[in-house]
PDB file of C-alpha atoms in Angstrom:
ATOM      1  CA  UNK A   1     -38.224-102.193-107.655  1.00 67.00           C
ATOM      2  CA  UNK A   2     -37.262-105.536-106.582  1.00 80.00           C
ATOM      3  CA  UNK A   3     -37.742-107.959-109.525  1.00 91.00           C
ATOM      4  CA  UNK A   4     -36.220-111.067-111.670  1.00 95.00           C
ATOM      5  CA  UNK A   5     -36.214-110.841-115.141  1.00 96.00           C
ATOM      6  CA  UNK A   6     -34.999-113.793-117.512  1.00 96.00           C
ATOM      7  CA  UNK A   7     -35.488-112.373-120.985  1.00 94.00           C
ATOM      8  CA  UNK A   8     -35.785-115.763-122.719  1.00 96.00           C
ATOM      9  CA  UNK A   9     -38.620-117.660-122.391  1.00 94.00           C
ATOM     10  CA  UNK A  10     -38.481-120.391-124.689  1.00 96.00           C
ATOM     11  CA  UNK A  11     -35.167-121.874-125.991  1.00 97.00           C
ATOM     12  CA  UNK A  12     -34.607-125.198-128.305  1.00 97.00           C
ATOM     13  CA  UNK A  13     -31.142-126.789-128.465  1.00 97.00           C
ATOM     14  CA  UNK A  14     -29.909-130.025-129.760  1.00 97.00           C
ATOM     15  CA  UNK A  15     -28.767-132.848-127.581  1.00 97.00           C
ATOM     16  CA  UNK A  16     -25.065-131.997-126.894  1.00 97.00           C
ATOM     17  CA  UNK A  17     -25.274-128.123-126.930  1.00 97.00           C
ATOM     18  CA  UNK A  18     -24.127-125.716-124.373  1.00 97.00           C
ATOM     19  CA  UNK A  19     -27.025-123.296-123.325  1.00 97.00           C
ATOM     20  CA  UNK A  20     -26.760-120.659-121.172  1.00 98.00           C
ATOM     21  CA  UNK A  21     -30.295-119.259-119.208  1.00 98.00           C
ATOM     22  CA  UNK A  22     -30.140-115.403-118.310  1.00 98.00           C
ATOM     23  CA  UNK A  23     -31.405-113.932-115.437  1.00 98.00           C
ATOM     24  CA  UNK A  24     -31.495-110.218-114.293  1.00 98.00           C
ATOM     25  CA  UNK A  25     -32.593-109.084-110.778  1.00 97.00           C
ATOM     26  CA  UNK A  26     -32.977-105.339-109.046  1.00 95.00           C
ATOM     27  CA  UNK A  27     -33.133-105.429-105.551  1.00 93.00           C
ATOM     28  CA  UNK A  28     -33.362-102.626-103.011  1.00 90.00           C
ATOM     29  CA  UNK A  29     -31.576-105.158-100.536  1.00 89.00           C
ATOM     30  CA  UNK A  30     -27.513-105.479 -99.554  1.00 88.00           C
ATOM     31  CA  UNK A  31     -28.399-108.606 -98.369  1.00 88.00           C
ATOM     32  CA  UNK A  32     -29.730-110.976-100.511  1.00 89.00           C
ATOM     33  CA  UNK A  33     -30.263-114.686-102.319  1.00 89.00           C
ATOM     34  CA  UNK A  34     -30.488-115.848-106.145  1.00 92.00           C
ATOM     35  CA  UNK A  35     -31.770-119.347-106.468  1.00 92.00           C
ATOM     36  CA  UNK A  36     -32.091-121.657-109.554  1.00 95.00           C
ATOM     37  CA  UNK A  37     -35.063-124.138-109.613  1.00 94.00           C
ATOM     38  CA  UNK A  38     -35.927-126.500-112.345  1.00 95.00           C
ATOM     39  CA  UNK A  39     -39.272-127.254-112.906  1.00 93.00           C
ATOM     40  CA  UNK A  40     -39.614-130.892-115.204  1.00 92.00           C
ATOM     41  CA  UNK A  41     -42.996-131.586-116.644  1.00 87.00           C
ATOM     42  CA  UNK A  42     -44.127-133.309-113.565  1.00 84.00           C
ATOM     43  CA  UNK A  43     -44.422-129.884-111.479  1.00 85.00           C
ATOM     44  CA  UNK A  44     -42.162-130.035-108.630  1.00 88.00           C
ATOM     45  CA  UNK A  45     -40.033-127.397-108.453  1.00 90.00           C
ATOM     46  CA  UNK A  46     -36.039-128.847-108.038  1.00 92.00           C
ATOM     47  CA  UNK A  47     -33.546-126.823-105.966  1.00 90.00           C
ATOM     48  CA  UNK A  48     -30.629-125.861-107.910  1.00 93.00           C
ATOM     49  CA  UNK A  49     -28.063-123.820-106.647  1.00 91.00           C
ATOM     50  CA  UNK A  50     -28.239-120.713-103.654  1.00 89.00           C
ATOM     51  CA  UNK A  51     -26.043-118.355-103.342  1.00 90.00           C
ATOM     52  CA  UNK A  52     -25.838-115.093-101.588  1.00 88.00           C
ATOM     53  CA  UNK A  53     -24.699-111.480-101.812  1.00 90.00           C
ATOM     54  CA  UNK A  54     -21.528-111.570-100.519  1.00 89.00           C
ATOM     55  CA  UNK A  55     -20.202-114.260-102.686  1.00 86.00           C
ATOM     56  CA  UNK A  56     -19.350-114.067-106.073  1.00 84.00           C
ATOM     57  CA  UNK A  57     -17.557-116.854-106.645  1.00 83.00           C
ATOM     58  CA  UNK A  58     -18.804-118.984-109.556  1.00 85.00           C
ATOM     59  CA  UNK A  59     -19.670-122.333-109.600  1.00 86.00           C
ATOM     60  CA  UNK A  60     -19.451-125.627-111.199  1.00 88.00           C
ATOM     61  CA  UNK A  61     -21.725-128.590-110.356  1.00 89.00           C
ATOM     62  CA  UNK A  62     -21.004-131.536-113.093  1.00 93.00           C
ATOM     63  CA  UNK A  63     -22.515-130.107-116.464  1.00 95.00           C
ATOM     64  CA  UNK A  64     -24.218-126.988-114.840  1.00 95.00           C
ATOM     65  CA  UNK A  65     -22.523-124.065-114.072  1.00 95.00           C
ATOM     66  CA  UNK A  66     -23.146-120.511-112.552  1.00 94.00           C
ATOM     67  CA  UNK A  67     -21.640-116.958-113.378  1.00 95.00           C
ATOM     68  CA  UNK A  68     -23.127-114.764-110.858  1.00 95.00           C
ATOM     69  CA  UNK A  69     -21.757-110.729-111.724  1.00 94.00           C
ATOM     70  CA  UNK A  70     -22.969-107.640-109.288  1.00 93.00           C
ATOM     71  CA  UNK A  71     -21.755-105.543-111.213  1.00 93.00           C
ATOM     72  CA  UNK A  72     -24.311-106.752-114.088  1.00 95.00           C
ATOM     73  CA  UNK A  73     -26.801-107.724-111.879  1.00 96.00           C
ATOM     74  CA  UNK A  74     -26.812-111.084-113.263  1.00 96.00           C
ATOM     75  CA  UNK A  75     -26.897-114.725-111.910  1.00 96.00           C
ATOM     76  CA  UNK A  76     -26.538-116.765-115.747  1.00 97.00           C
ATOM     77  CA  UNK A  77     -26.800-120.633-115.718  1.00 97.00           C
ATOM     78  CA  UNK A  78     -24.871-122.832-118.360  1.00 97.00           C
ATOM     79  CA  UNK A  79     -25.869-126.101-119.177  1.00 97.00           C
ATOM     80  CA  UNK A  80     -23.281-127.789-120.989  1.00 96.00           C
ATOM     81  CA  UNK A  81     -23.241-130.946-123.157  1.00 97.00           C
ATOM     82  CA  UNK A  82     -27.427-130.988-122.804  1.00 97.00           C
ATOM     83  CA  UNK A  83     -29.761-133.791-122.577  1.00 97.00           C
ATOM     84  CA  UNK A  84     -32.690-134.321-123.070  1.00 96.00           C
ATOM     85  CA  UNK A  85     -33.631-134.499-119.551  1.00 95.00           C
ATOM     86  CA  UNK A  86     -32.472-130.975-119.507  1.00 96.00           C
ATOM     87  CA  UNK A  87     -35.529-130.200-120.636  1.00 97.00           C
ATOM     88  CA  UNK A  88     -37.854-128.078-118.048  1.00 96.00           C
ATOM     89  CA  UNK A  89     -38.970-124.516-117.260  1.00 95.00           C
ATOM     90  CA  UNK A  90     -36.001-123.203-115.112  1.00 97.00           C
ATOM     91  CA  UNK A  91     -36.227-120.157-112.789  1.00 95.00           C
ATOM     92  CA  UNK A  92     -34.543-117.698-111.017  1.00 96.00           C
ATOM     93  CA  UNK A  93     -35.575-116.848-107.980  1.00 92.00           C
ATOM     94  CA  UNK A  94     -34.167-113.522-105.518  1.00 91.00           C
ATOM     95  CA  UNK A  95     -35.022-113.119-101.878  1.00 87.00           C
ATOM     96  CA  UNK A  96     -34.436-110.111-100.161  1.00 85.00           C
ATOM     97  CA  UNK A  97     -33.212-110.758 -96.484  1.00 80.00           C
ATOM     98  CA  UNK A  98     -34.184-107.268 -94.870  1.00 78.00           C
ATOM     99  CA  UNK A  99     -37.521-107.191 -96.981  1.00 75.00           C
ATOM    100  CA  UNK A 100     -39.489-110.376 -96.543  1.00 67.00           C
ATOM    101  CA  UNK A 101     -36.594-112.686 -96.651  1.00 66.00           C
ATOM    102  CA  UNK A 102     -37.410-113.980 -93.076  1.00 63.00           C
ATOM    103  CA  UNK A 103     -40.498-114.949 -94.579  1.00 66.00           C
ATOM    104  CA  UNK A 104     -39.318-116.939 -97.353  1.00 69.00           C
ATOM    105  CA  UNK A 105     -40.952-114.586 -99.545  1.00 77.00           C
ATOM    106  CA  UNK A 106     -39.319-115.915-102.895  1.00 84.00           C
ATOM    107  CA  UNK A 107     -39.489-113.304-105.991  1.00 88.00           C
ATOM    108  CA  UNK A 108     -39.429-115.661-108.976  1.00 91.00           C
ATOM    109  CA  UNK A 109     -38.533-114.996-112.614  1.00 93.00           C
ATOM    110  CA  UNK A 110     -40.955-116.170-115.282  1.00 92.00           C
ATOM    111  CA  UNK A 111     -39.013-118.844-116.299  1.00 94.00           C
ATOM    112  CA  UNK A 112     -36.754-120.098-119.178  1.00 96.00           C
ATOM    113  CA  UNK A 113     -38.780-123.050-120.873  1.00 95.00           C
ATOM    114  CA  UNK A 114     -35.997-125.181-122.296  1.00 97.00           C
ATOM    115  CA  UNK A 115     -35.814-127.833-125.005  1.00 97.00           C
ATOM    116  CA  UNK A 116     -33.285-130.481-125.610  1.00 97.00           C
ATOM    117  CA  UNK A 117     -34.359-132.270-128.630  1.00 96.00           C
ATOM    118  CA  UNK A 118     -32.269-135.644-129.566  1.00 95.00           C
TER     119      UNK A 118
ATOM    120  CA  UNK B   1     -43.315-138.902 -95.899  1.00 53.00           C
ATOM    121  CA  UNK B   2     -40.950-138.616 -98.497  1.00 79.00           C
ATOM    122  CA  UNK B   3     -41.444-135.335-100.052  1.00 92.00           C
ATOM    123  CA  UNK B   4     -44.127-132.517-100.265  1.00 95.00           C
ATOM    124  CA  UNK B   5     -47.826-134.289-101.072  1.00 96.00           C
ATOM    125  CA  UNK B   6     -50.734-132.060-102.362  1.00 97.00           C
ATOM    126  CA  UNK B   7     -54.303-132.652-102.772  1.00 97.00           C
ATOM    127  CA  UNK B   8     -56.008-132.696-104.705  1.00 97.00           C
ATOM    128  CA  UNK B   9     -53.544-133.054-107.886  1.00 95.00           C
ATOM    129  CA  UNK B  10     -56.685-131.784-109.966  1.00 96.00           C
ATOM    130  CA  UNK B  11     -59.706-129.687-108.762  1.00 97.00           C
ATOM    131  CA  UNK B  12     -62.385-128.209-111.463  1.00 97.00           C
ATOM    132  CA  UNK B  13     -65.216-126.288-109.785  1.00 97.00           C
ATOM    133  CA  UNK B  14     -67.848-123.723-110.476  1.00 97.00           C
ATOM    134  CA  UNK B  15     -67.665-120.342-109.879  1.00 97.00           C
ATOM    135  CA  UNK B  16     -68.817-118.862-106.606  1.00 97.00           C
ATOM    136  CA  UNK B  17     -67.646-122.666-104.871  1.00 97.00           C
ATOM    137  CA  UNK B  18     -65.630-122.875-101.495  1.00 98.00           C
ATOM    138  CA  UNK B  19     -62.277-125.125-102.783  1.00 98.00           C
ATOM    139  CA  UNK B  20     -59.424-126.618-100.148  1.00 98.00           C
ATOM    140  CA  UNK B  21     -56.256-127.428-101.238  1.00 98.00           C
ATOM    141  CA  UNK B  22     -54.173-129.267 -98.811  1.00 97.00           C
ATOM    142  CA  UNK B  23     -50.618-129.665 -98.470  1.00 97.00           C
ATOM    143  CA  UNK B  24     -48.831-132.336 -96.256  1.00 96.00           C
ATOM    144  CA  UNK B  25     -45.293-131.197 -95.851  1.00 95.00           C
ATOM    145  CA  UNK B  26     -41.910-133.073 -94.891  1.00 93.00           C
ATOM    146  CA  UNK B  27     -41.822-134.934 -92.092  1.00 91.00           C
ATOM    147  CA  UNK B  28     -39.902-132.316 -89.603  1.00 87.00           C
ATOM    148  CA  UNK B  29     -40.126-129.130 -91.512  1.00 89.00           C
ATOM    149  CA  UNK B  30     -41.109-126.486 -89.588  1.00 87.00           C
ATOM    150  CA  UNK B  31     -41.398-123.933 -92.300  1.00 88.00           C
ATOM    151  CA  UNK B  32     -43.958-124.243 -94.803  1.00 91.00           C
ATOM    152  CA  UNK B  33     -44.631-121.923 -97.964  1.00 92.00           C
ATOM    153  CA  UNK B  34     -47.622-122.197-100.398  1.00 94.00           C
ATOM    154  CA  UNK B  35     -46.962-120.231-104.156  1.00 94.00           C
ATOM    155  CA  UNK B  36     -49.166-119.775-106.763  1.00 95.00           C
ATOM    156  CA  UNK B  37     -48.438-120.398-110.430  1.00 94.00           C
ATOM    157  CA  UNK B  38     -50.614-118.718-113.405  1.00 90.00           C
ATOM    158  CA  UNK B  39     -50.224-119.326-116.744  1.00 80.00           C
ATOM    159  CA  UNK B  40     -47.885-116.114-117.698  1.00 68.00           C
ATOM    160  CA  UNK B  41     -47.443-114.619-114.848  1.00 72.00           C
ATOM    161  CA  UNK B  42     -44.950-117.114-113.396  1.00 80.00           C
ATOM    162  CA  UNK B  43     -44.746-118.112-109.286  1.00 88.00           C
ATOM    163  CA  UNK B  44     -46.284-115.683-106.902  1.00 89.00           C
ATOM    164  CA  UNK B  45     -45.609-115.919-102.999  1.00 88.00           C
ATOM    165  CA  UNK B  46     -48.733-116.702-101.023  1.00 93.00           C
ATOM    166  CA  UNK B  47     -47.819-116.931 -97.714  1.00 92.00           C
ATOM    167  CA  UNK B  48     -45.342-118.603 -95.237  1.00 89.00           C
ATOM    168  CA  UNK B  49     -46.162-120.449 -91.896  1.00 89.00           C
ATOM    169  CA  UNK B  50     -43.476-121.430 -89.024  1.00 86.00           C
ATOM    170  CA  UNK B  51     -44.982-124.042 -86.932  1.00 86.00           C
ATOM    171  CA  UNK B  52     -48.499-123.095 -87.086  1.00 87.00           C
ATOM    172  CA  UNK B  53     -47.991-119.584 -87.503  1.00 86.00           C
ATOM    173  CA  UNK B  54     -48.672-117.374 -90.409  1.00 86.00           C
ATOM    174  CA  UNK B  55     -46.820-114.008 -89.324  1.00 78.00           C
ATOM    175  CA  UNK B  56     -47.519-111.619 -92.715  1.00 77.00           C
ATOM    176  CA  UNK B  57     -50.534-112.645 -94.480  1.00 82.00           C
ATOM    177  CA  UNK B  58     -50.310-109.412 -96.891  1.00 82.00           C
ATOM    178  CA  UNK B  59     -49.285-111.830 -99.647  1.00 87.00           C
ATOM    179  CA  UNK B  60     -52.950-113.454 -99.958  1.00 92.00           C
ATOM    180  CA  UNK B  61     -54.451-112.054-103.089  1.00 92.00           C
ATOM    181  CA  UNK B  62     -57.648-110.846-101.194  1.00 93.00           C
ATOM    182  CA  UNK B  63     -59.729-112.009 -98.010  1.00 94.00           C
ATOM    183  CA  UNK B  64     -61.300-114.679 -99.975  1.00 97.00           C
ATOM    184  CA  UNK B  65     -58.000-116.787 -99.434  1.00 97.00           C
ATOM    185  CA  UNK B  66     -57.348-118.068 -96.284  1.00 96.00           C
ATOM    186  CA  UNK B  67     -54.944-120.593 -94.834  1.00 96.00           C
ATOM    187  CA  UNK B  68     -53.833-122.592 -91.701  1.00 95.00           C
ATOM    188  CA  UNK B  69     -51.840-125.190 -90.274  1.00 94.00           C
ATOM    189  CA  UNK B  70     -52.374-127.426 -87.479  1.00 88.00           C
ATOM    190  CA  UNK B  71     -49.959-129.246 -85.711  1.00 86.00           C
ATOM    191  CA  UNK B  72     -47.016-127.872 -87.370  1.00 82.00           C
ATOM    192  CA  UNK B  73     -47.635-130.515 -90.307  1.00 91.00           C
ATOM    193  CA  UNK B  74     -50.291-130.176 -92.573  1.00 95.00           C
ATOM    194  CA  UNK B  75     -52.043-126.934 -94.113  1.00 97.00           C
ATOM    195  CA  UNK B  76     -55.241-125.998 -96.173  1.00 97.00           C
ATOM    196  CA  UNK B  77     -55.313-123.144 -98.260  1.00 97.00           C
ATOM    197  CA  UNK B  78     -59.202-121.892 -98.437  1.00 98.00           C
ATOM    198  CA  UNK B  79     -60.260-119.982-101.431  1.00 98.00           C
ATOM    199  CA  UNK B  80     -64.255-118.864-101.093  1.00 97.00           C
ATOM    200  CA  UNK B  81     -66.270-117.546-103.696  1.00 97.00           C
ATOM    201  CA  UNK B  82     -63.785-119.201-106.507  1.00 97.00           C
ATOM    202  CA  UNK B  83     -63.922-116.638-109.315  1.00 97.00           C
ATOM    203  CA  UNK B  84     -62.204-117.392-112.872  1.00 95.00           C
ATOM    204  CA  UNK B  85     -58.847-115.733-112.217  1.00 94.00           C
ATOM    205  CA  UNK B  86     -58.119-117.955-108.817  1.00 96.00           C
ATOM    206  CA  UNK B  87     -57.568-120.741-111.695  1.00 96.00           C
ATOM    207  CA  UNK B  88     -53.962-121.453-111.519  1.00 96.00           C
ATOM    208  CA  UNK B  89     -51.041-124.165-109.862  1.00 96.00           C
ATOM    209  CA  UNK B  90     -51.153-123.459-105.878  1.00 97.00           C
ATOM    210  CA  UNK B  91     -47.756-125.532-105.112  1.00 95.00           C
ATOM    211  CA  UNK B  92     -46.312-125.743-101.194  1.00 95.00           C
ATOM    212  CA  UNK B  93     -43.221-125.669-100.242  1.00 92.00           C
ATOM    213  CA  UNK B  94     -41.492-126.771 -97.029  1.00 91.00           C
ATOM    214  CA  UNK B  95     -37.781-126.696 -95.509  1.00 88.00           C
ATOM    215  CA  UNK B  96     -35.881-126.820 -92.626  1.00 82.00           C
ATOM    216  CA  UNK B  97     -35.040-123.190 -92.179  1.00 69.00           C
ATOM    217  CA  UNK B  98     -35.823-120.221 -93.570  1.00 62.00           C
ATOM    218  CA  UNK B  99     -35.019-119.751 -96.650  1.00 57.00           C
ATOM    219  CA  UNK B 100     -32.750-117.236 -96.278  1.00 52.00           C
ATOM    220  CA  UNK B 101     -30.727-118.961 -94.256  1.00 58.00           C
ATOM    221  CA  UNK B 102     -29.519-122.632 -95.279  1.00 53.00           C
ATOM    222  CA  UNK B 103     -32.355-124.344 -96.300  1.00 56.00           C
ATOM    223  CA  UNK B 104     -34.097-124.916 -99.602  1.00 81.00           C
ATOM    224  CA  UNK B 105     -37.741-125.128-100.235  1.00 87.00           C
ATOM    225  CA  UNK B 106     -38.767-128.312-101.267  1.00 90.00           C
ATOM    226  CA  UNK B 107     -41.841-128.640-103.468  1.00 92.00           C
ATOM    227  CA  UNK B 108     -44.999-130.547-103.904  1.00 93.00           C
ATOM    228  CA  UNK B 109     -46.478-131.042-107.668  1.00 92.00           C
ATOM    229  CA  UNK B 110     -49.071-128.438-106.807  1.00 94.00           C
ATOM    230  CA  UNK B 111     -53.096-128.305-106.950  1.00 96.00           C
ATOM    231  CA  UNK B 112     -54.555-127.122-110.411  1.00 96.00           C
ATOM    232  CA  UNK B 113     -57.292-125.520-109.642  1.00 97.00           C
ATOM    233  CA  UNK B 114     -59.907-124.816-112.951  1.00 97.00           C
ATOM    234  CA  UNK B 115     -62.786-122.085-112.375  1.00 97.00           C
ATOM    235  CA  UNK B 116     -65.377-122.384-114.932  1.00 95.00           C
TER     236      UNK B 116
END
């Protein structure tokens, strides 16, 4: 069954830490997306990071990084030096191109709820 | 306008009430998503308009939810009949594309809808 699992749901850190959020997905798809979206206390979701099936390349955007393995399953996202403004509910997200994907039918993890304390 | 706007931010009815929950999407995004958010059982996919169109409405948790868009800008989701368990977030997205494509969905701070 097609699903996103992210095992953690509540994490504490210190300001300064490295943290790394999990996140698991099955898919029935060859063709598919894993998306990262922060959500701060406001409510609006943030956009993260996409990337797709066929590219496994990891990658590095100023503190955040990604470390997505196939062969796992598994699309991790490190935080590292955190902040306090780190702190949000961050989710992983899978869509599956041939099933729904055309419809921006999103499957969403329940989220990591993460806190940076000073 | 800026980004996605949602009213109303806050909406407490009674049970058996009609609610609306708009959503006013980015100025020139044609694709617009609404989600809804319960406490525990994370973001759940609604349903998905291009231009005014709504091509799978499967996604709707029954036929007391309805939704449309007009003008390929702004859409109402309908719930009739509230009941307790329609309490939850209902946030809209919108983006260029499809998702699956290049775009990313941009979201609004959602409607949080209480049943009592």
């Amino acid at each position: 069954a097609q699903k996103v699992t992210q095992a953690q749901t509540e994490i504490s850190v210190v300001e300064k830490e490295d943290v790394t959020l999990d996140c698991v997905y099955e898919t029935r798809d060859t063709t598919y997306y894993l998306f990262w979206y922060k959500q701060p206390p406001s409510g609006e979701l943030v956009f993260l990071i996409r990337r797709n099936s066929f590219d496994e390349q990891n990658e590095i955007s100023g503190r955040y990084s990604w470390n997505f393995q196939k062969s796992t399953s598994s699309f991790n996202f490190t935080i590292t030096a955190s902040q306090v403004v780190d702190s949000a509910v961050y989710f992983c997200a899978l869509i599956e191109w041939n099933y729904g994907g055309s419809q921006g039918n999103l499957i969403f993890g329940k989220g990591t709820k993460l806190s940076v304390k000073p | 306008g800026a980004g996605v706007s949602q009213s109303p931010s806050n909406k407490v009815t009674e049970k058996g009430k009609d609610v609306e929950l708009r959503c006013d999407p980015i100025s020139g995004h044609t694709a617009l998503y609404w989600y809804r958010q319960s406490l525990g059982q994370g973001l759940e996919f609604l349903i998905y308009f291009q231009g005014n169109s709504a091509p799978d409405k499967s996604g709707l948790p029954s036929d007391r939810f309805s939704a449309e868009r007009t003008g390929g800008s702004v859409s109402t989701l309908t719930i009739q009949r509230t009941q307790q368990e329609d309490s939850a977030v209902y946030l809209c997205a919108s983006s260029l594309e499809m998702t699956g494509t290049t775009g990313e969905l941009f979201f609004g701070e959602g409607s949080r809808l209480t049943v009592l």
